[in-house]
Amino acid sequence: VQLQASGGGLVQAGGSLRLSCVASGGTFSGYALGWFRQAPGKEREFVAVISTGGSNAEYAKSVGGRFTISRDNARNTVYLQMNSLKPDDTARYYCARSRYYSTYSRSYMYWGQGTLVTVSS
């Protein structure tokens, strides 16, 4: 199983980005998908998770109301729409796959390589 994230970049505070993560080499629709992030010098933290069918989602308090996770099972792709970005959102963002609908990184077996998001003030 491989997860390939893309869509990161440099954006000014208040701007938007949409991250994508394409999965290959395994079943996609039967797994929950999550986004995590890691800022320099900090631990990896949960951002968002979406259920297998896409009907349920959960967000970290720090991004709720600004970020939206979605998935397209036909395209084996999960998205993270990020609006009203803040400098504190600067981090490398990782997508991951889990058998469980979970906010804990230890529940995720497969991880992408990450895509860097930098928000300037």
Tab-separated table of C-alpha atoms in Angstrom:
chain	number	residue	atom	x	y	z
A	1	VAL	CA	0.000	0.000	0.000
A	2	GLN	CA	1.277	3.407	-0.957
A	3	LEU	CA	-0.136	6.798	-0.065
A	4	GLN	CA	0.990	9.814	-2.059
A	5	ALA	CA	0.153	13.235	-0.656
A	6	SER	CA	0.332	16.444	-2.632
A	7	GLY	CA	-0.967	19.991	-2.663
A	8	GLY	CA	1.223	21.623	-0.065
A	9	GLY	CA	2.975	24.908	-0.595
A	10	LEU	CA	3.500	28.437	0.636
A	11	VAL	CA	0.408	30.516	1.339
A	12	GLN	CA	-0.308	33.737	3.177
A	13	ALA	CA	-2.314	33.769	6.372
A	14	GLY	CA	-6.007	33.716	5.599
A	15	GLY	CA	-5.477	31.777	2.396
A	16	SER	CA	-6.547	28.286	1.383
A	17	LEU	CA	-4.994	25.063	0.177
A	18	ARG	CA	-6.396	21.684	-0.760
A	19	LEU	CA	-4.314	18.625	-0.025
A	20	SER	CA	-4.842	15.370	-1.875
A	21	CYS	CA	-3.726	11.861	-1.045
A	22	VAL	CA	-3.956	9.050	-3.572
A	23	ALA	CA	-3.772	5.447	-2.406
A	24	SER	CA	-2.502	2.562	-4.476
A	25	GLY	CA	-1.718	-1.074	-4.006
A	26	GLY	CA	-4.550	-2.032	-1.688
A	27	THR	CA	-8.205	-1.730	-0.824
A	28	PHE	CA	-9.286	1.859	-0.278
A	29	SER	CA	-12.984	2.016	0.477
A	30	GLY	CA	-12.920	-0.316	3.477
A	31	TYR	CA	-10.620	1.828	5.594
A	32	ALA	CA	-10.811	5.035	7.548
A	33	LEU	CA	-8.447	7.749	6.378
A	34	GLY	CA	-6.794	10.393	8.455
A	35	TRP	CA	-4.664	13.477	8.187
A	36	PHE	CA	-1.977	14.267	10.710
A	37	ARG	CA	0.631	16.995	10.842
A	38	GLN	CA	4.006	17.603	12.381
A	39	ALA	CA	5.533	21.005	12.886
A	40	PRO	CA	9.291	21.457	13.356
A	41	GLY	CA	10.292	20.472	16.854
A	42	LYS	CA	6.839	19.175	17.743
A	43	GLU	CA	5.170	15.799	17.908
A	44	ARG	CA	2.867	14.539	15.196
A	45	GLU	CA	-0.718	15.509	15.891
A	46	PHE	CA	-4.131	14.488	14.665
A	47	VAL	CA	-5.896	16.793	12.221
A	48	ALA	CA	-8.915	14.967	10.779
A	49	VAL	CA	-10.363	11.533	10.116
A	50	ILE	CA	-13.096	10.326	7.777
A	51	SER	CA	-15.042	7.094	7.925
A	52	THR	CA	-15.049	4.420	5.234
A	53	GLY	CA	-18.149	5.714	3.467
A	54	GLY	CA	-17.420	9.337	4.126
A	55	SER	CA	-20.497	9.975	6.239
A	56	ASN	CA	-18.603	10.682	9.465
A	57	ALA	CA	-15.669	12.969	10.135
A	58	GLU	CA	-13.900	14.337	13.168
A	59	TYR	CA	-11.495	17.221	13.528
A	60	ALA	CA	-8.925	18.519	15.948
A	61	LYS	CA	-10.230	21.508	17.871
A	62	SER	CA	-7.517	23.681	16.390
A	63	VAL	CA	-8.803	23.189	12.828
A	64	GLY	CA	-12.541	22.681	13.332
A	65	GLY	CA	-14.610	25.029	11.214
A	66	ARG	CA	-11.661	25.790	8.942
A	67	PHE	CA	-10.650	22.390	7.532
A	68	THR	CA	-12.817	19.837	5.730
A	69	ILE	CA	-11.878	16.237	5.036
A	70	SER	CA	-13.533	14.336	2.199
A	71	ARG	CA	-12.926	11.238	0.122
A	72	ASP	CA	-13.637	9.903	-3.337
A	73	ASN	CA	-13.576	6.129	-3.185
A	74	ALA	CA	-13.835	5.840	-6.953
A	75	ARG	CA	-10.561	7.739	-7.268
A	76	ASN	CA	-8.898	6.230	-4.172
A	77	THR	CA	-8.324	9.767	-2.973
A	78	VAL	CA	-8.787	11.633	0.289
A	79	TYR	CA	-8.753	15.424	0.462
A	80	LEU	CA	-8.158	18.049	3.081
A	81	GLN	CA	-9.567	21.470	2.257
A	82	MET	CA	-7.858	24.054	4.442
A	83	ASN	CA	-9.328	27.543	4.699
A	84	SER	CA	-8.457	30.581	6.822
A	85	LEU	CA	-4.952	29.264	7.264
A	86	LYS	CA	-2.848	30.540	10.143
A	87	PRO	CA	0.925	30.532	10.688
A	88	ASP	CA	0.342	27.885	13.383
A	89	ASP	CA	-0.882	25.543	10.648
A	90	THR	CA	2.650	25.383	9.231
A	91	ALA	CA	3.681	21.725	9.262
A	92	ARG	CA	4.248	18.660	7.150
A	93	TYR	CA	0.880	17.014	6.576
A	94	TYR	CA	0.577	13.250	6.387
A	95	CYS	CA	-2.267	11.067	5.188
A	96	ALA	CA	-2.719	7.630	6.678
A	97	ARG	CA	-4.954	4.574	6.489
A	98	SER	CA	-6.499	2.670	9.378
A	99	ARG	CA	-8.863	-0.208	10.007
A	100	TYR	CA	-10.355	1.932	12.748
A	101	TYR	CA	-12.053	5.301	12.834
A	102	SER	CA	-9.457	6.781	15.141
A	103	THR	CA	-7.772	10.004	16.170
A	104	TYR	CA	-4.702	8.155	17.443
A	105	SER	CA	-1.678	7.832	15.189
A	106	ARG	CA	-0.907	4.377	16.558
A	107	SER	CA	-4.085	3.091	14.922
A	108	TYR	CA	-2.727	3.838	11.458
A	109	MET	CA	-0.579	1.286	9.712
A	110	TYR	CA	0.112	2.955	6.384
A	111	TRP	CA	1.424	6.490	5.982
A	112	GLY	CA	2.224	8.774	3.088
A	113	GLN	CA	5.455	10.717	2.817
A	114	GLY	CA	3.854	14.013	3.715
A	115	THR	CA	3.458	17.345	2.006
A	116	LEU	CA	4.779	20.597	3.434
A	117	VAL	CA	2.442	23.480	4.180
A	118	THR	CA	3.950	26.835	5.069
A	119	VAL	CA	1.723	29.728	6.120
A	120	SER	CA	3.327	33.154	6.205
A	121	SER	CA	2.092	35.959	8.423
